[in-house]
């Protein structure tokens, strides 16, 4: 099994997208005014261009998604599937990483240790702590300024391998 460990803020949205859409900065509170369970409201925070790039990775590699984003605190995998599908994603959310005290890389490593069937993976995150625990070889760091870009897509496909 191939897996994309997915952060959302700074990957599927960006500061540039937030400015285009007149949203607040992706790393600050901007969720007021709608209910957490309102998936359609959350969809507006996702840049369709980044979702198209994610789709290219998923379709060319056959990878599944594990949510490592802080969004997992508000949305279980089933709701993340709905949000991402409404945003145009064609893939499957299969799980989320455990919530632990410490760097995100340790949460990812814990999930990988519990799922040896995940033979190949990449980690998308705009924060460097996702690479902690010896995961830097599979880590693709995006920037909050621009989110997921074409060069990240090509690198992910190279790491995961085509179908």
PDB file of C-alpha atoms in Angstrom:
ATOM      1  CA  UNK A   1       0.000   0.000   0.000  1.00  0.00           C
ATOM      2  CA  UNK A   2       1.133   3.537  -0.808  1.00  0.00           C
ATOM      3  CA  UNK A   3       0.200   6.407   1.495  1.00  0.00           C
ATOM      4  CA  UNK A   4       0.205  10.198   1.382  1.00  0.00           C
ATOM      5  CA  UNK A   5       0.535  11.647   4.888  1.00  0.00           C
ATOM      6  CA  UNK A   6      -1.430  14.839   4.384  1.00  0.00           C
ATOM      7  CA  UNK A   7      -1.276  18.135   6.188  1.00  0.00           C
ATOM      8  CA  UNK A   8      -3.917  20.610   4.970  1.00  0.00           C
ATOM      9  CA  UNK A   9      -2.978  24.164   5.960  1.00  0.00           C
ATOM     10  CA  UNK A  10       0.041  25.169   3.906  1.00  0.00           C
ATOM     11  CA  UNK A  11      -0.467  22.226   1.537  1.00  0.00           C
ATOM     12  CA  UNK A  12      -4.036  22.344   0.203  1.00  0.00           C
ATOM     13  CA  UNK A  13      -4.353  26.020   1.000  1.00  0.00           C
ATOM     14  CA  UNK A  14      -1.867  28.848   1.271  1.00  0.00           C
ATOM     15  CA  UNK A  15      -1.411  32.444   2.247  1.00  0.00           C
ATOM     16  CA  UNK A  16      -1.751  33.437  -1.420  1.00  0.00           C
ATOM     17  CA  UNK A  17      -5.031  31.509  -1.715  1.00  0.00           C
ATOM     18  CA  UNK A  18      -6.324  33.046   1.512  1.00  0.00           C
ATOM     19  CA  UNK A  19      -5.636  36.517   0.140  1.00  0.00           C
ATOM     20  CA  UNK A  20      -7.357  35.646  -3.165  1.00  0.00           C
ATOM     21  CA  UNK A  21     -10.416  34.366  -1.307  1.00  0.00           C
ATOM     22  CA  UNK A  22     -10.308  37.093   1.353  1.00  0.00           C
ATOM     23  CA  UNK A  23      -9.826  34.486   4.083  1.00  0.00           C
ATOM     24  CA  UNK A  24      -7.682  34.973   7.165  1.00  0.00           C
ATOM     25  CA  UNK A  25      -4.189  33.486   7.320  1.00  0.00           C
ATOM     26  CA  UNK A  26      -4.409  29.642   7.205  1.00  0.00           C
ATOM     27  CA  UNK A  27      -2.544  29.293  10.490  1.00  0.00           C
ATOM     28  CA  UNK A  28      -4.945  31.522  12.406  1.00  0.00           C
ATOM     29  CA  UNK A  29      -8.497  31.085  13.608  1.00  0.00           C
ATOM     30  CA  UNK A  30     -10.976  31.694  10.820  1.00  0.00           C
ATOM     31  CA  UNK A  31     -13.508  28.958  11.407  1.00  0.00           C
ATOM     32  CA  UNK A  32     -16.093  31.099  13.184  1.00  0.00           C
ATOM     33  CA  UNK A  33     -19.511  31.570  11.663  1.00  0.00           C
ATOM     34  CA  UNK A  34     -20.237  27.974  10.737  1.00  0.00           C
ATOM     35  CA  UNK A  35     -20.478  24.614  12.424  1.00  0.00           C
ATOM     36  CA  UNK A  36     -17.555  22.196  12.470  1.00  0.00           C
ATOM     37  CA  UNK A  37     -19.749  19.511  10.903  1.00  0.00           C
ATOM     38  CA  UNK A  38     -20.627  21.756   7.944  1.00  0.00           C
ATOM     39  CA  UNK A  39     -18.324  20.129   5.384  1.00  0.00           C
ATOM     40  CA  UNK A  40     -19.291  22.551   2.613  1.00  0.00           C
ATOM     41  CA  UNK A  41     -18.006  25.530   4.615  1.00  0.00           C
ATOM     42  CA  UNK A  42     -14.605  23.875   5.057  1.00  0.00           C
ATOM     43  CA  UNK A  43     -14.370  23.144   1.328  1.00  0.00           C
ATOM     44  CA  UNK A  44     -14.033  26.872   0.646  1.00  0.00           C
ATOM     45  CA  UNK A  45     -10.746  26.847   2.533  1.00  0.00           C
ATOM     46  CA  UNK A  46      -9.211  24.404   0.049  1.00  0.00           C
ATOM     47  CA  UNK A  47      -7.489  25.623  -3.088  1.00  0.00           C
ATOM     48  CA  UNK A  48      -8.895  23.651  -6.041  1.00  0.00           C
ATOM     49  CA  UNK A  49      -5.527  23.979  -7.831  1.00  0.00           C
ATOM     50  CA  UNK A  50      -3.816  22.178  -4.948  1.00  0.00           C
ATOM     51  CA  UNK A  51      -6.536  19.502  -4.968  1.00  0.00           C
ATOM     52  CA  UNK A  52      -5.923  18.953  -8.698  1.00  0.00           C
ATOM     53  CA  UNK A  53      -2.217  18.484  -7.922  1.00  0.00           C
ATOM     54  CA  UNK A  54      -3.057  16.018  -5.134  1.00  0.00           C
ATOM     55  CA  UNK A  55      -5.319  14.132  -7.551  1.00  0.00           C
ATOM     56  CA  UNK A  56      -2.434  13.750 -10.003  1.00  0.00           C
ATOM     57  CA  UNK A  57      -0.366  12.067  -7.295  1.00  0.00           C
ATOM     58  CA  UNK A  58      -3.208   9.792  -6.226  1.00  0.00           C
ATOM     59  CA  UNK A  59      -4.200   8.769  -9.738  1.00  0.00           C
ATOM     60  CA  UNK A  60      -0.658   8.128 -10.949  1.00  0.00           C
ATOM     61  CA  UNK A  61       0.496   6.199  -7.875  1.00  0.00           C
ATOM     62  CA  UNK A  62      -2.629   4.578  -6.445  1.00  0.00           C
ATOM     63  CA  UNK A  63      -1.798   6.030  -3.019  1.00  0.00           C
ATOM     64  CA  UNK A  64      -4.345   6.439  -0.211  1.00  0.00           C
ATOM     65  CA  UNK A  65      -4.509   9.357   2.226  1.00  0.00           C
ATOM     66  CA  UNK A  66      -3.782   9.427   5.946  1.00  0.00           C
ATOM     67  CA  UNK A  67      -4.599  12.770   7.557  1.00  0.00           C
ATOM     68  CA  UNK A  68      -1.742  14.130   9.662  1.00  0.00           C
ATOM     69  CA  UNK A  69      -3.120  17.680   9.684  1.00  0.00           C
ATOM     70  CA  UNK A  70      -4.418  19.498  12.731  1.00  0.00           C
ATOM     71  CA  UNK A  71      -7.757  19.302  10.914  1.00  0.00           C
ATOM     72  CA  UNK A  72      -8.004  15.765  12.348  1.00  0.00           C
ATOM     73  CA  UNK A  73      -8.783  17.344  15.734  1.00  0.00           C
ATOM     74  CA  UNK A  74     -12.045  18.692  14.312  1.00  0.00           C
ATOM     75  CA  UNK A  75     -12.824  16.120  11.622  1.00  0.00           C
ATOM     76  CA  UNK A  76     -12.672  12.312  11.773  1.00  0.00           C
ATOM     77  CA  UNK A  77     -11.481  10.541   8.595  1.00  0.00           C
ATOM     78  CA  UNK A  78     -15.046  10.085   7.295  1.00  0.00           C
ATOM     79  CA  UNK A  79     -15.700  13.839   7.429  1.00  0.00           C
ATOM     80  CA  UNK A  80     -12.292  14.597   5.914  1.00  0.00           C
ATOM     81  CA  UNK A  81     -13.229  12.256   3.065  1.00  0.00           C
ATOM     82  CA  UNK A  82     -16.437  14.228   2.526  1.00  0.00           C
ATOM     83  CA  UNK A  83     -14.691  17.614   2.688  1.00  0.00           C
ATOM     84  CA  UNK A  84     -11.945  16.559   0.281  1.00  0.00           C
ATOM     85  CA  UNK A  85     -14.402  14.873  -2.095  1.00  0.00           C
ATOM     86  CA  UNK A  86     -16.565  18.009  -2.174  1.00  0.00           C
ATOM     87  CA  UNK A  87     -13.375  19.930  -3.026  1.00  0.00           C
ATOM     88  CA  UNK A  88     -12.824  17.621  -6.015  1.00  0.00           C
ATOM     89  CA  UNK A  89     -10.430  15.032  -4.624  1.00  0.00           C
ATOM     90  CA  UNK A  90     -10.657  11.630  -6.306  1.00  0.00           C
ATOM     91  CA  UNK A  91      -8.809   9.612  -3.650  1.00  0.00           C
ATOM     92  CA  UNK A  92      -9.605   7.752  -0.483  1.00  0.00           C
ATOM     93  CA  UNK A  93      -8.962   8.876   3.087  1.00  0.00           C
ATOM     94  CA  UNK A  94      -8.221   5.691   5.008  1.00  0.00           C
ATOM     95  CA  UNK A  95      -7.160   6.966   8.430  1.00  0.00           C
ATOM     96  CA  UNK A  96      -5.548   9.678  10.498  1.00  0.00           C
ATOM     97  CA  UNK A  97      -2.356   9.705  12.525  1.00  0.00           C
ATOM     98  CA  UNK A  98      -2.643   9.415  16.304  1.00  0.00           C
ATOM     99  CA  UNK A  99      -2.602  12.585  18.381  1.00  0.00           C
ATOM    100  CA  UNK A 100       0.454  12.543  20.629  1.00  0.00           C
ATOM    101  CA  UNK A 101       2.471  15.063  22.566  1.00  0.00           C
ATOM    102  CA  UNK A 102       5.483  15.893  20.464  1.00  0.00           C
ATOM    103  CA  UNK A 103       6.511  16.467  16.865  1.00  0.00           C
ATOM    104  CA  UNK A 104       4.198  15.458  14.039  1.00  0.00           C
ATOM    105  CA  UNK A 105       6.927  13.157  12.717  1.00  0.00           C
ATOM    106  CA  UNK A 106       6.538  10.979  15.807  1.00  0.00           C
ATOM    107  CA  UNK A 107       2.781  10.706  15.161  1.00  0.00           C
ATOM    108  CA  UNK A 108       3.490   9.669  11.579  1.00  0.00           C
ATOM    109  CA  UNK A 109       6.140   7.158  12.682  1.00  0.00           C
ATOM    110  CA  UNK A 110       3.689   5.693  15.179  1.00  0.00           C
ATOM    111  CA  UNK A 111       1.049   5.246  12.476  1.00  0.00           C
ATOM    112  CA  UNK A 112       3.584   3.639  10.126  1.00  0.00           C
ATOM    113  CA  UNK A 113       4.764   1.232  12.852  1.00  0.00           C
ATOM    114  CA  UNK A 114       1.155   0.118  13.368  1.00  0.00           C
ATOM    115  CA  UNK A 115       0.592  -0.312   9.611  1.00  0.00           C
ATOM    116  CA  UNK A 116       3.443  -2.324   8.078  1.00  0.00           C
ATOM    117  CA  UNK A 117       1.325  -2.772   4.942  1.00  0.00           C
ATOM    118  CA  UNK A 118       2.190   0.851   4.087  1.00  0.00           C
ATOM    119  CA  UNK A 119       5.281   0.002   2.079  1.00  0.00           C
ATOM    120  CA  UNK A 120       5.746   3.389   0.395  1.00  0.00           C
ATOM    121  CA  UNK A 121       4.755   6.814   1.640  1.00  0.00           C
ATOM    122  CA  UNK A 122       5.332  10.531   1.359  1.00  0.00           C
ATOM    123  CA  UNK A 123       4.722  13.244   3.919  1.00  0.00           C
ATOM    124  CA  UNK A 124       3.362  16.629   2.869  1.00  0.00           C
ATOM    125  CA  UNK A 125       3.633  19.352   5.476  1.00  0.00           C
ATOM    126  CA  UNK A 126       4.628  22.996   5.646  1.00  0.00           C
ATOM    127  CA  UNK A 127       6.197  22.418   9.073  1.00  0.00           C
ATOM    128  CA  UNK A 128       9.590  20.755   9.442  1.00  0.00           C
ATOM    129  CA  UNK A 129       8.611  18.747  12.560  1.00  0.00           C
ATOM    130  CA  UNK A 130       6.851  16.250  10.287  1.00  0.00           C
ATOM    131  CA  UNK A 131      10.285  14.948   9.239  1.00  0.00           C
ATOM    132  CA  UNK A 132      11.453  14.261  12.791  1.00  0.00           C
ATOM    133  CA  UNK A 133      12.174  10.687  13.712  1.00  0.00           C
ATOM    134  CA  UNK A 134      14.239   9.894  10.620  1.00  0.00           C
ATOM    135  CA  UNK A 135      11.477  10.587   8.092  1.00  0.00           C
ATOM    136  CA  UNK A 136      13.275  13.275   6.094  1.00  0.00           C
ATOM    137  CA  UNK A 137      13.819  10.946   3.103  1.00  0.00           C
ATOM    138  CA  UNK A 138      10.034  10.811   2.557  1.00  0.00           C
ATOM    139  CA  UNK A 139       9.274  14.372   3.603  1.00  0.00           C
ATOM    140  CA  UNK A 140       8.217  16.994   1.077  1.00  0.00           C
ATOM    141  CA  UNK A 141       8.010  20.394   2.696  1.00  0.00           C
ATOM    142  CA  UNK A 142       5.602  22.868   1.188  1.00  0.00           C
ATOM    143  CA  UNK A 143       5.464  26.565   2.030  1.00  0.00           C
ATOM    144  CA  UNK A 144       2.575  28.342   3.689  1.00  0.00           C
ATOM    145  CA  UNK A 145       3.025  31.096   1.110  1.00  0.00           C
ATOM    146  CA  UNK A 146       2.129  28.879  -1.878  1.00  0.00           C
ATOM    147  CA  UNK A 147       1.053  25.377  -0.791  1.00  0.00           C
ATOM    148  CA  UNK A 148       1.341  22.271  -2.974  1.00  0.00           C
ATOM    149  CA  UNK A 149       3.179  22.989  -6.236  1.00  0.00           C
ATOM    150  CA  UNK A 150       4.024  21.025  -9.388  1.00  0.00           C
ATOM    151  CA  UNK A 151       7.588  20.288  -8.242  1.00  0.00           C
ATOM    152  CA  UNK A 152       6.186  18.679  -5.073  1.00  0.00           C
ATOM    153  CA  UNK A 153       3.896  16.520  -7.219  1.00  0.00           C
ATOM    154  CA  UNK A 154       6.763  15.242  -9.347  1.00  0.00           C
ATOM    155  CA  UNK A 155       8.880  14.444  -6.302  1.00  0.00           C
ATOM    156  CA  UNK A 156       5.994  12.579  -4.631  1.00  0.00           C
ATOM    157  CA  UNK A 157       5.346  10.486  -7.744  1.00  0.00           C
ATOM    158  CA  UNK A 158       9.058   9.647  -7.891  1.00  0.00           C
ATOM    159  CA  UNK A 159       9.112   8.558  -4.225  1.00  0.00           C
ATOM    160  CA  UNK A 160       5.851   6.586  -4.391  1.00  0.00           C
ATOM    161  CA  UNK A 161       6.365   5.086  -7.834  1.00  0.00           C
ATOM    162  CA  UNK A 162       3.749   4.883 -10.532  1.00  0.00           C
ATOM    163  CA  UNK A 163       0.994   2.262 -10.492  1.00  0.00           C
TER     164      UNK A 163
END
